[in-house]
Coordinates of C-alpha atoms in Angstrom, one line a residue:
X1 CA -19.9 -15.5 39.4
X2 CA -16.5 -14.8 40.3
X3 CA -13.9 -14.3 42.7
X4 CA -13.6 -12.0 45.2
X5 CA -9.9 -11.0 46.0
X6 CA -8.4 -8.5 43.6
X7 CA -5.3 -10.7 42.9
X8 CA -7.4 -13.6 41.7
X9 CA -8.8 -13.9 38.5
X10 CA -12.4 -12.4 38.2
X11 CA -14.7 -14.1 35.6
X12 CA -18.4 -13.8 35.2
X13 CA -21.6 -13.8 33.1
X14 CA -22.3 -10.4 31.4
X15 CA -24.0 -8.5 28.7
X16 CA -22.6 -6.4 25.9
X17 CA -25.0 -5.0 24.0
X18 CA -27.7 -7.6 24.2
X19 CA -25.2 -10.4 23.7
X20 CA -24.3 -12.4 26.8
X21 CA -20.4 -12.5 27.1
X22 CA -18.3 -14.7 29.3
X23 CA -16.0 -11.3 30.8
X24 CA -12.7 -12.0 32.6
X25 CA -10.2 -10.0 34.0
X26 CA -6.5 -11.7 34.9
X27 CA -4.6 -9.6 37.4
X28 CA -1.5 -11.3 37.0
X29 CA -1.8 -10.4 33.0
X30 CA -3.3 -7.4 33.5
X31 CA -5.5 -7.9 30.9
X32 CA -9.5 -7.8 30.6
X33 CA -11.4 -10.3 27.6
X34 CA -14.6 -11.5 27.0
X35 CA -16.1 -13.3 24.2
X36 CA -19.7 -14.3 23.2
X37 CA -21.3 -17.4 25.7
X38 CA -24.5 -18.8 24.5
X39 CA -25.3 -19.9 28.2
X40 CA -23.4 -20.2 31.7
X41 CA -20.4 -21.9 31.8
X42 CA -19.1 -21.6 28.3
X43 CA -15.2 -22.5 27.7
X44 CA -12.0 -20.7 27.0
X45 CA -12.1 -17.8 24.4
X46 CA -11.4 -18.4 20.7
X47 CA -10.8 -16.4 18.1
X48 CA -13.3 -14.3 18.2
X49 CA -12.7 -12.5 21.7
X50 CA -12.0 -9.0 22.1
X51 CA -9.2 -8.5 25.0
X52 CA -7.7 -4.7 26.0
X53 CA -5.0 -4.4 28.2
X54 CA -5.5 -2.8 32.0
X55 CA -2.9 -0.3 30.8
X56 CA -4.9 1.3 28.0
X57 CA -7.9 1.3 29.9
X58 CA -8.5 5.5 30.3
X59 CA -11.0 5.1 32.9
X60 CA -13.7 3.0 34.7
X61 CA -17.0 4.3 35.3
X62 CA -20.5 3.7 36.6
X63 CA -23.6 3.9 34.1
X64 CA -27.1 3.4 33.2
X65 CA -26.9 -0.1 31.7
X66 CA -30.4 -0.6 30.5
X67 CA -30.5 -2.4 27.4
X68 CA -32.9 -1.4 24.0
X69 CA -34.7 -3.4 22.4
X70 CA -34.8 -7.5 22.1
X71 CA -33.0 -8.5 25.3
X72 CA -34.2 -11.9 26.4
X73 CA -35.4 -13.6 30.0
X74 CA -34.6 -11.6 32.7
X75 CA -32.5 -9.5 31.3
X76 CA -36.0 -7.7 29.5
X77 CA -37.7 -7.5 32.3
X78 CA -35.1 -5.1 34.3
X79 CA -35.2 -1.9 33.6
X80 CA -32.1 -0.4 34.9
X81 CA -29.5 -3.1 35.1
X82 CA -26.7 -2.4 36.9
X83 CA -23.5 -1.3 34.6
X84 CA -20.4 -0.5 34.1
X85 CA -18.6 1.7 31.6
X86 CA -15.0 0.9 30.5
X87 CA -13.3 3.7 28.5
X88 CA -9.9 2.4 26.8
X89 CA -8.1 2.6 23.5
X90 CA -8.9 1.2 20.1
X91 CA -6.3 0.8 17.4
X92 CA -7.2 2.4 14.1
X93 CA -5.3 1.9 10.7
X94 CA -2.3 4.2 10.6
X95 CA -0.9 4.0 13.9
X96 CA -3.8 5.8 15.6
X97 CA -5.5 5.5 18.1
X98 CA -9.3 5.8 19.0
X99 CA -11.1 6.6 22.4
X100 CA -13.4 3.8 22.9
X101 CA -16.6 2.5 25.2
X102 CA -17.5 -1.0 26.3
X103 CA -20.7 -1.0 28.6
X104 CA -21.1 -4.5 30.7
X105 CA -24.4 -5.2 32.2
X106 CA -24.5 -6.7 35.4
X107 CA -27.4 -9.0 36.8
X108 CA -26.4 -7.8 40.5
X109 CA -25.8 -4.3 41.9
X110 CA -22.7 -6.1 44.2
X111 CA -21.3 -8.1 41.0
X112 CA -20.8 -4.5 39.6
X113 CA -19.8 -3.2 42.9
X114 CA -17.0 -5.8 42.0
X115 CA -15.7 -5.4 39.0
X116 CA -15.5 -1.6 39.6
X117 CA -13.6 -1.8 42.5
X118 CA -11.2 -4.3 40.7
X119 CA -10.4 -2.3 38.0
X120 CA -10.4 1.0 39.3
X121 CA -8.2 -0.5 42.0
X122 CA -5.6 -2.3 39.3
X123 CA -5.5 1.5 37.2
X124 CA -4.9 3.3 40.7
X125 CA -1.7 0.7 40.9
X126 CA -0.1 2.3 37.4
X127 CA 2.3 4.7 38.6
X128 CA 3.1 5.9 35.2
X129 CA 0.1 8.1 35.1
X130 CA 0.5 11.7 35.6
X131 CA -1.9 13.4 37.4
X132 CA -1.4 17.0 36.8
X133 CA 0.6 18.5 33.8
X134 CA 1.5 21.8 32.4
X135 CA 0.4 22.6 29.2
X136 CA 1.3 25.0 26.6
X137 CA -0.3 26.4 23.7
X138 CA 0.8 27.7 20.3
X139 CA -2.4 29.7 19.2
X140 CA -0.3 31.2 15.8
X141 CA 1.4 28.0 14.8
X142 CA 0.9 26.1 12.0
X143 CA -2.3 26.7 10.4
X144 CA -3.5 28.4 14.2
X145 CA -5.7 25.3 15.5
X146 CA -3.7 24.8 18.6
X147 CA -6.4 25.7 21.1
X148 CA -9.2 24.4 19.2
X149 CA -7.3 21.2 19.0
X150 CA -6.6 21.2 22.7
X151 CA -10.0 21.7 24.0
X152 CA -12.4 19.6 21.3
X153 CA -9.8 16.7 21.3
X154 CA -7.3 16.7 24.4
X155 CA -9.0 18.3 27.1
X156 CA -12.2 15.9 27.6
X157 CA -9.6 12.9 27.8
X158 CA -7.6 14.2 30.1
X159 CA -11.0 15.4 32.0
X160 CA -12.1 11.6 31.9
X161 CA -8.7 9.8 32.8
X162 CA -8.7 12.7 36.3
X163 CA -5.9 14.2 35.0
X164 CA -5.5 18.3 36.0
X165 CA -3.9 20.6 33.8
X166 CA -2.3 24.8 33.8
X167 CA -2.7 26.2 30.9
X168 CA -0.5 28.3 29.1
X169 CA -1.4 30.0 25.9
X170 CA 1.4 31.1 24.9
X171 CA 1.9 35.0 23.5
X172 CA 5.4 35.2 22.0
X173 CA 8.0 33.3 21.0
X174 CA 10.3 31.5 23.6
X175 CA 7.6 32.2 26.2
X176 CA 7.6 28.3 27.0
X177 CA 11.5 28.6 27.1
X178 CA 10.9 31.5 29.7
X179 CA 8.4 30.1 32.0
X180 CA 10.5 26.9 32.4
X181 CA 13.3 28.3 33.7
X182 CA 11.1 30.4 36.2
X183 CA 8.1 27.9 37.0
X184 CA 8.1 25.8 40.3
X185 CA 8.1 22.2 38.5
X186 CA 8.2 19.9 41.0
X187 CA 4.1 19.1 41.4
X188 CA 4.0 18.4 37.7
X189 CA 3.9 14.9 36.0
X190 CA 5.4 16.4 32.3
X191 CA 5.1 18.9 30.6
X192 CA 2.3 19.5 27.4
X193 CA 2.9 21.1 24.2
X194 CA 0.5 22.2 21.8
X195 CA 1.9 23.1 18.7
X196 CA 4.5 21.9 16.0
X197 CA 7.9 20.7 16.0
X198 CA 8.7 24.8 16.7
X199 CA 7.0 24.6 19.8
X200 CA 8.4 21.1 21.1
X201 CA 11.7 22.8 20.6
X202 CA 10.7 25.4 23.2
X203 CA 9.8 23.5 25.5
X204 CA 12.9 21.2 25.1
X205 CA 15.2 23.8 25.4
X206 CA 13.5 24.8 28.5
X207 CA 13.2 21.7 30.1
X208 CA 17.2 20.5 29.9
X209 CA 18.5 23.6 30.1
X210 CA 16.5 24.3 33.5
X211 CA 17.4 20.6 34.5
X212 CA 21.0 21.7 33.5
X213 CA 20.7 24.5 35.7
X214 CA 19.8 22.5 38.8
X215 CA 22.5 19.9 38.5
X216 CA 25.0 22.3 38.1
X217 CA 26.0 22.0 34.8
X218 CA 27.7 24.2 32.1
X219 CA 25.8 23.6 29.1
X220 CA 28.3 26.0 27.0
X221 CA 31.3 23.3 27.2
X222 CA 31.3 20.9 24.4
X223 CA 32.0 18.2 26.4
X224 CA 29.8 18.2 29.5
X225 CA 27.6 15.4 30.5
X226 CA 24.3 16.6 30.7
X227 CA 21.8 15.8 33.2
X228 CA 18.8 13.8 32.4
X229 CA 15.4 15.6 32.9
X230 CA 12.7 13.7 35.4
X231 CA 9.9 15.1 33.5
X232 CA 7.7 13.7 30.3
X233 CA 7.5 15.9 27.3
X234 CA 4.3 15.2 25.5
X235 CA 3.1 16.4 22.2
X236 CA -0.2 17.6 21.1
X237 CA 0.7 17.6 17.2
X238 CA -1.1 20.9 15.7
X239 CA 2.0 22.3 13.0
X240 CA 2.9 22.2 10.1
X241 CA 5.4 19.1 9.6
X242 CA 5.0 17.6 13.0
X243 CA 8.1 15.8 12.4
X244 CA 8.7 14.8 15.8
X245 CA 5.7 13.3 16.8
X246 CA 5.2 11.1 13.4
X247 CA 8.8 10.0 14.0
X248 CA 8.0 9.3 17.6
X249 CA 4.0 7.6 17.5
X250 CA 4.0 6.9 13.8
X251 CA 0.8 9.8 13.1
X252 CA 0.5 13.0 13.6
X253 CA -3.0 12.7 15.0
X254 CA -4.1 14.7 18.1
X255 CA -6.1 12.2 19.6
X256 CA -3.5 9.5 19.3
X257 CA -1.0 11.7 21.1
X258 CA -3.7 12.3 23.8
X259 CA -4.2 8.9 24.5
X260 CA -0.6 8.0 24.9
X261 CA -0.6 11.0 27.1
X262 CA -3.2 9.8 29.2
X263 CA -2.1 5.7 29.4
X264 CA 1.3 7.1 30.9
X265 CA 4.0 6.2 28.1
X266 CA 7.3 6.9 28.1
X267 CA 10.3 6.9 25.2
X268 CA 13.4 7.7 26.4
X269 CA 15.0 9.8 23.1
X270 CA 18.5 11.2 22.4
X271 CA 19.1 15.3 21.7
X272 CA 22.4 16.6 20.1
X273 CA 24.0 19.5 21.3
X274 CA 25.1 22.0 18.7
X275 CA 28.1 24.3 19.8
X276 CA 30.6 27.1 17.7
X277 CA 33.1 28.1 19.5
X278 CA 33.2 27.1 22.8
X279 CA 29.1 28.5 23.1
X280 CA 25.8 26.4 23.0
X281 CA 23.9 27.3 20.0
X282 CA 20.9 25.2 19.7
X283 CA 20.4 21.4 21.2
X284 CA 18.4 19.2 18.1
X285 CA 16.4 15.7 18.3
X286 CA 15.4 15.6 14.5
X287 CA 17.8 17.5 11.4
X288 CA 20.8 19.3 11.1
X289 CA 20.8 20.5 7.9
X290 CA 23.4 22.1 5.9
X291 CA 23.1 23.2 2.4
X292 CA 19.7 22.2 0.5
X293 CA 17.9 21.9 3.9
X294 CA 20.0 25.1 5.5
X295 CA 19.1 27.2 2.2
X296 CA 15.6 26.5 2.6
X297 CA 14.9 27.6 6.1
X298 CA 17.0 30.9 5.7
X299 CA 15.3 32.1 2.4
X300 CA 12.0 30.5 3.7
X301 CA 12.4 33.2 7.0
X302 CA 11.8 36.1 4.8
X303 CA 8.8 35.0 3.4
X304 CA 6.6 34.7 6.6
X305 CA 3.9 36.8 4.5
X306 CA 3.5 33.6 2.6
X307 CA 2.2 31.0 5.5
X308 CA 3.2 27.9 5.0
X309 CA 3.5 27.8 1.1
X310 CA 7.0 29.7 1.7
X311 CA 8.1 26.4 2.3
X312 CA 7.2 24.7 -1.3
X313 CA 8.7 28.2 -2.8
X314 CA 11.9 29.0 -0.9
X315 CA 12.1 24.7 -1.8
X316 CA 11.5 25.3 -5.7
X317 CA 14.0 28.2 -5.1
X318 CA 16.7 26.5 -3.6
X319 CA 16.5 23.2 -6.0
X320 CA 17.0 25.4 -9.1
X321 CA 19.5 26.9 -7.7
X322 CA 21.7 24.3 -7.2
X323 CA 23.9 25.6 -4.7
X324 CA 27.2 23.5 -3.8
X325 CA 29.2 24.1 -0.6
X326 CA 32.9 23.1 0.5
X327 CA 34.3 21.9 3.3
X328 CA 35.2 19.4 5.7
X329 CA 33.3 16.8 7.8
X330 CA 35.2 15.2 11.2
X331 CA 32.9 12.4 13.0
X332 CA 33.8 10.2 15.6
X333 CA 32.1 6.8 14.5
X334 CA 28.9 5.3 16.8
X335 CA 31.1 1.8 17.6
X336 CA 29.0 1.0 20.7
X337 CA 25.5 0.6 18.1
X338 CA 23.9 -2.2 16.3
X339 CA 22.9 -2.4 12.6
X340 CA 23.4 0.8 10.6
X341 CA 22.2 3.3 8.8
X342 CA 21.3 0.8 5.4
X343 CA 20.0 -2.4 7.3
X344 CA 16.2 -1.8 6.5
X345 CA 15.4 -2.5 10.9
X346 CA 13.7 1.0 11.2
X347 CA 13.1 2.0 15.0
X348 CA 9.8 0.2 16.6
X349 CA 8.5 0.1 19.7
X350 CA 10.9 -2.0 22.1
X351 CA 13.6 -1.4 20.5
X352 CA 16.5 -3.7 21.2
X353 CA 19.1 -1.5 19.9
X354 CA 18.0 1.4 22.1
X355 CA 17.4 -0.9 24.9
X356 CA 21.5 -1.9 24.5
X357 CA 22.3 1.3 24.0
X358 CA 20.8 2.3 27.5
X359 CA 22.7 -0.2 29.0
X360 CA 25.8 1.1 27.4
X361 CA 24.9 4.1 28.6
X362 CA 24.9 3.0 32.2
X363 CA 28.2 1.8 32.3
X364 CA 29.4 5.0 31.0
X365 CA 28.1 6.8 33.7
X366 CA 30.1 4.1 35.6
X367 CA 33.0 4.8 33.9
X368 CA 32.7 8.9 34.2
X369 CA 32.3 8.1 38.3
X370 CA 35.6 6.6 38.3
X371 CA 37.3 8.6 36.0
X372 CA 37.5 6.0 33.2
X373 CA 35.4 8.2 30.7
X374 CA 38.5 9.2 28.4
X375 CA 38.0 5.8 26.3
X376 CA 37.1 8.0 23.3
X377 CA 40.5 9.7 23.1
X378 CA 41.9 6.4 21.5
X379 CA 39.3 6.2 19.0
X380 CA 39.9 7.4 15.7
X381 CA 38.0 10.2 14.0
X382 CA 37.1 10.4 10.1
X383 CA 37.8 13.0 7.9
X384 CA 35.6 13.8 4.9
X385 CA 36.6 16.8 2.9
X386 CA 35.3 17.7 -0.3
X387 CA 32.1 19.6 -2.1
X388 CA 29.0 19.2 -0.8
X389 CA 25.1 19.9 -2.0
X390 CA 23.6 18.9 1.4
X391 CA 25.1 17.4 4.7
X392 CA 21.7 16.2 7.0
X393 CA 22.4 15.2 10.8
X394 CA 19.5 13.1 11.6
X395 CA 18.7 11.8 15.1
X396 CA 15.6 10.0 14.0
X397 CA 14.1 9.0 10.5
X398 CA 12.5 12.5 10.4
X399 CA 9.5 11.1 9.1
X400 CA 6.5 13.2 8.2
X401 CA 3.3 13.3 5.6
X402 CA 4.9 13.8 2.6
X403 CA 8.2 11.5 3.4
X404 CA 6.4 8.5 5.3
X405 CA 9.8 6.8 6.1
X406 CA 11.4 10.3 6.0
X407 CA 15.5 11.4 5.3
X408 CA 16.9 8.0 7.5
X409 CA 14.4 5.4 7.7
X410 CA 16.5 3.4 10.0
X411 CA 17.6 6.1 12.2
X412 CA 17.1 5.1 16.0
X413 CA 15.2 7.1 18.8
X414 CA 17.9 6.5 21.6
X415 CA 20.8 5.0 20.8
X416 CA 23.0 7.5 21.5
X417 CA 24.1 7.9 17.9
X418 CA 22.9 10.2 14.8
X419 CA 22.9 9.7 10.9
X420 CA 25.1 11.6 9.1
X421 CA 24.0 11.9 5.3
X422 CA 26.6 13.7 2.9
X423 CA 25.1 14.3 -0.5
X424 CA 28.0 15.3 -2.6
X425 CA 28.5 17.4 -5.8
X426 CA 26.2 15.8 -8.4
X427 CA 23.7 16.9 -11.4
X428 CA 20.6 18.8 -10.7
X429 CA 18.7 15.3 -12.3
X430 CA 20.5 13.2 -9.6
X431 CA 19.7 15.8 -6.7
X432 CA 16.0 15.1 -7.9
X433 CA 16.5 11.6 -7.9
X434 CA 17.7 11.5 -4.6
X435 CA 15.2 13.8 -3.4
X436 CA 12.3 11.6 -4.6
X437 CA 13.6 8.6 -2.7
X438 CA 12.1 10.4 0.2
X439 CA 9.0 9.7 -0.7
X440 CA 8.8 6.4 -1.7
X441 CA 10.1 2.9 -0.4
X442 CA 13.8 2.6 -2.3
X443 CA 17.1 2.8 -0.4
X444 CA 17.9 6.2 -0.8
X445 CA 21.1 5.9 -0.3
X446 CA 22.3 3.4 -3.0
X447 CA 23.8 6.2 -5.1
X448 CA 27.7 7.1 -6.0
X449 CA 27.4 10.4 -5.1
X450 CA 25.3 9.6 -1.2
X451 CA 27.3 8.6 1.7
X452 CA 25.8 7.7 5.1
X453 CA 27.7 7.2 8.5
X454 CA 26.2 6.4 11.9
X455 CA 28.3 8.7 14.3
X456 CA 28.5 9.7 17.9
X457 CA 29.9 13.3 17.5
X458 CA 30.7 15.3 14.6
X459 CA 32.7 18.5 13.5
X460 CA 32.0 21.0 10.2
X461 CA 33.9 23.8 9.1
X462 CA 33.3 25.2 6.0
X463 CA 35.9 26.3 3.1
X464 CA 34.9 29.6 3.3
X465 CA 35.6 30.0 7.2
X466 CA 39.0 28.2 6.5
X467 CA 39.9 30.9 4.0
X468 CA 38.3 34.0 5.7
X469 CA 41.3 35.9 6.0
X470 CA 43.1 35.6 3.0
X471 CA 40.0 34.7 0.0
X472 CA 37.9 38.0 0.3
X473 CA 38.1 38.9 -3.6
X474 CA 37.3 35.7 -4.9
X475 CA 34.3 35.0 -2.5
X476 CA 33.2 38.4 -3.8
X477 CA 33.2 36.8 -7.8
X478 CA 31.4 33.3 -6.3
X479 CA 28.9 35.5 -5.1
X480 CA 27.9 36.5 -8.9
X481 CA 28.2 33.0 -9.9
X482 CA 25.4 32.2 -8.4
X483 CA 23.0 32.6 -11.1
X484 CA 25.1 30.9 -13.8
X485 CA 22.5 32.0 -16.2
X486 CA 24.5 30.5 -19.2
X487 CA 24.9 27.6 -17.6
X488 CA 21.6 26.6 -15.9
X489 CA 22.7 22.8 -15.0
X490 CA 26.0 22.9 -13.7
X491 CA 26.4 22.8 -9.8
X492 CA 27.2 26.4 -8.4
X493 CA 29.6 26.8 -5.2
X494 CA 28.3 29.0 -3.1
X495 CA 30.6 30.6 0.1
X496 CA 28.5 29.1 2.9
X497 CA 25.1 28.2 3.8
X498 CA 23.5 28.2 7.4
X499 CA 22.3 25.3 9.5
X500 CA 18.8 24.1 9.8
X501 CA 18.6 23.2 13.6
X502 CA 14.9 21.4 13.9
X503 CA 13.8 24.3 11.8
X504 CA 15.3 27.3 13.0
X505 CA 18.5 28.9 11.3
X506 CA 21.6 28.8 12.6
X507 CA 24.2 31.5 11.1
X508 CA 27.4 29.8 12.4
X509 CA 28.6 27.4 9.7
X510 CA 31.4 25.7 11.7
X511 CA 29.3 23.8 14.7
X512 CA 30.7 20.8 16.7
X513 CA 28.0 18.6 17.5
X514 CA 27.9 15.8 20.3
X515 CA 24.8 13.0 21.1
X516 CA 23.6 12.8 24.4
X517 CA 21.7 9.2 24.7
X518 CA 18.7 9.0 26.0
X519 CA 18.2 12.7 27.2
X520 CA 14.9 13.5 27.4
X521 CA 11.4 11.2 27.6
X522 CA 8.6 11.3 26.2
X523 CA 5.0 10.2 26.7
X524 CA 5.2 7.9 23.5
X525 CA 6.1 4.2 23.1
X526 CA 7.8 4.4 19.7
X527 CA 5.9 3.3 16.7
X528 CA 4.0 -0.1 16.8
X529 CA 4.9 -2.8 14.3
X530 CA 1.6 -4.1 13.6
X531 CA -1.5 -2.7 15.6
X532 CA -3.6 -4.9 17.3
X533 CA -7.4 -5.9 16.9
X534 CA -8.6 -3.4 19.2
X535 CA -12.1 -3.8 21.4
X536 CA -15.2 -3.5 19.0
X537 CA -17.6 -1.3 21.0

């Protein structure tokens, strides 16, 4: 029936809802299959046979097996069959995933004895698991779902895979922020947020700059090597945009993010520090976004009153306005990368290039221990100076609903570099052509007025800071120009917009920005390339 050491492969002669099954479980591959047998002793598994890895197998459990209906032999005769429950993930369209049962009957009460000890034994061998988390909720953000979502869709999963949980529902803003840097961390696996991308940012800021805290490290100096974290960030998608999850798992379903929770991933992703002036301003993982982006999110924050449709309007707004911006653009280019930003390989699960790039990061560090970390000196920065309608730092494709490949499909997760997108001074017609490239699948940078570098560290200063001192009247007239009312297509300069920062503004136009590879973790295992038949149930 099968063998009886945990290391050895088990095999034997089940049911699955009234179909006898040959059911095997390879230690070695961790991997549990069974297909259909018409009798004892049936052969290898074809085509047909459903297989689900130990590793997204959420839990094991004991059950009342009996079967309904037309069993057959001795199998109808027995009324309560000895069973076994096996809760693991199914693979939906879309990159999500699905909570799924498989019940196998058992002829004997020690054969089931068996397989449950097997299997509960091989999960209690994943280390990656956590086992208690800390958990916060956004109850306000987004379209206010966050505890709903948390309790109808997180909380049973996390009640069937063992996993404990504190709860924080959160009652102003930078609460998470707070609580991190005050908290006792060390008997959590990661840390939970419930929310949007507003409320990941909390918790990230929270999270390195308490782990920046411990090591000793000053996170206002530009050039400081910051400290990875030891803890998971995971993220229970319940916002608005959600950018970071859909760039991260490919949906922006709750379950999905539960499950990958739960099965213990982990994505190791780079964060950018933004400083101005010698001061930490804000650390991003998705946009930096100057002009059309920056414009947005500063005339979007007086609209609150509008929910979420402040977005679509302050958008509207800004497009007709048409506002261009001088200045100049220094980047330090990411030579330690594969592929760039226009080589259609998008970021995937297993990366390669982020896999290199973590080895590159290593030897860094190896460098920085002897002293040998100055190599950057000799490499030559850019210069880019001229008028610009939008400049967009992205440190992943910033991918969401309404731009499925988002503002650099090819963008990577942790190589230690960012995208740097300058749209130049162009019609309103091409802006809009540019702008709907975002949501379809053409490059959307094959046009004259688009450039696109990948970059390590860049540097922005804007016109109007450069002439500050000595330009106050004529800033004064630009200010009227604005509206152009007698000339509704041409391409207004503006003095200077703000920075978008992952969504929140950021008033100092001059920044210096620098990419830390490889951060922060997450549970997540990038997106998948093509999902997998998952077990029918």
């Amino acid at each position: 029936m099968g063998a009886t050491g945990a290391a050895e492969p088990l095999r034997s002669e089940l049911w699955v809802k009234q179909q006898r099954c040959a059911v095997s479980l390879e230690p070695a591959r961790a991997l549990l299959r069974w297909w259909r047998s018409p009798g004892p002793g049936a052969g290898a598994p074809g085509a047909d046979a459903w297989s689900v890895p130990v590793a997204e197998i959420i839990a094991v459990e004991e059950t009342d097996g009996k079967l309904g209906g037309g069993g057959a032999g001795r199998w109808q005769k027995m009324e309560t069959p000895f069973a076994f429950t096996v809760h693991c993930v199914k693979r939906a369209r879309h990159h999500r995933w699905k909570w799924a049962q498989v019940t196998f009957c058992c002829p004997e009460e020690q054969l089931c004895r068996l397989w449950l000890q097997t299997l509960r034994a091989m999960l209690e061998a994943l280390t990656s698991r956590p086992k208690h988390l800390l958990v916060f909720i956004n109850p306000i953000g987004g379209k206010r779902k966050g505890k709903r979502v948390y309790e109808q869709k997180v909380a049973p999963l996390f009640a069937l895979a063992s996993i404990t949980a504190d709860v924080i529902v959160t009652e102003h803003a930078n609460q998470a922020k707070e609580t991190l840097y005050e908290i006792n961390l060390e008997s959590y696996d990661g840390i939970v947020c419930v929310g949007g991308d507003g409320m990941f940012s909390e918790v990230l800021h929270g999270l390195v700059g308490r782990t920046q805290r411990s090591a000793g490290v000053d996170q206002d100096h530009p050039r400081a090597a910051l400290a990875p974290s030891g803890l998971r960030i995971g993220i229970i998608p319940a916002g608005s945009t959600d950018c970071v999850c859909y760039s991260t798992v490919g949906t922006s379903d709750a379950e999905t993010s539960a499950l990958h929770i739960v099965v213990g991933d982990s994505l190791a992703m780079d964060v950018s520090s933004v400083h101005h002036g010698g001061t930490l301003l804000r650390y991003s993982v998705s946009l930096l976004g100057y002009g059309f982006y920056g414009d947005i999110i500063r005339d979007s924050e007086k609209k609150r009153w509008m929910g979420l449709a402040r977005y679509d309007f302050s958008g509207i707004k800004t497009f007709l306005s048409h506002h261009c911006y001088e200045g100049t653009v220094s980047f330090l280019p990411a030579q330690h990368t594969v592929g760039s930003p226009r080589d259609g390989k998008p970021c995937r699960a297993g990366c390669s290039v982020c896999r290199q790039s973590r080895q590159q990061l290593q030897e860094e560090q190896k460098k920085a221990l002897y002293g040998l970390d100055n190599a950057e000196e000799v490499e030559e920065w850019q210069v880019v100076c001229g008028k610009f309608l939008a400049i967009n730092v992205t440190n992943m494709s910033c991918a969401c609903r309404r731009s499925p490949q988002g503002l650099s499909p090819a963008a990577h997760l942790g190589d230690g570099s960012c995208d740097l997108i300058l749209i130049r001074k162009c019609s309103r017609f091409n802006f809009l052509r540019f702008l709907l490239r975002h949501t379809n699948q053409c490059d959307q940078f094959d046009f004259s007025f688009v450039e696109v570098y990948r970059v390590r560290k860049f540097q922005f200063t804007s016109k109007h800071a450069e002439d500050e001192d000595s330009d106050l009247r004529e800033r004064g007239k630009a200010r009227f120009a604005h509206i152009c009312r007698e000339h509704p297509s041409c391409c207004c300069e503006a003095s200077s917009s703000s920075w978008n920062c992952d969504g929140e503004v950021l008033h100092s136009a001059a920044i210096e920005v620098r990419v830390h590879c490889q951060l922060v973790r997450l549970f997540a295992r990038g997106i998948e390339e093509d999902p997998k038949q998952a077990p029918r149930s």
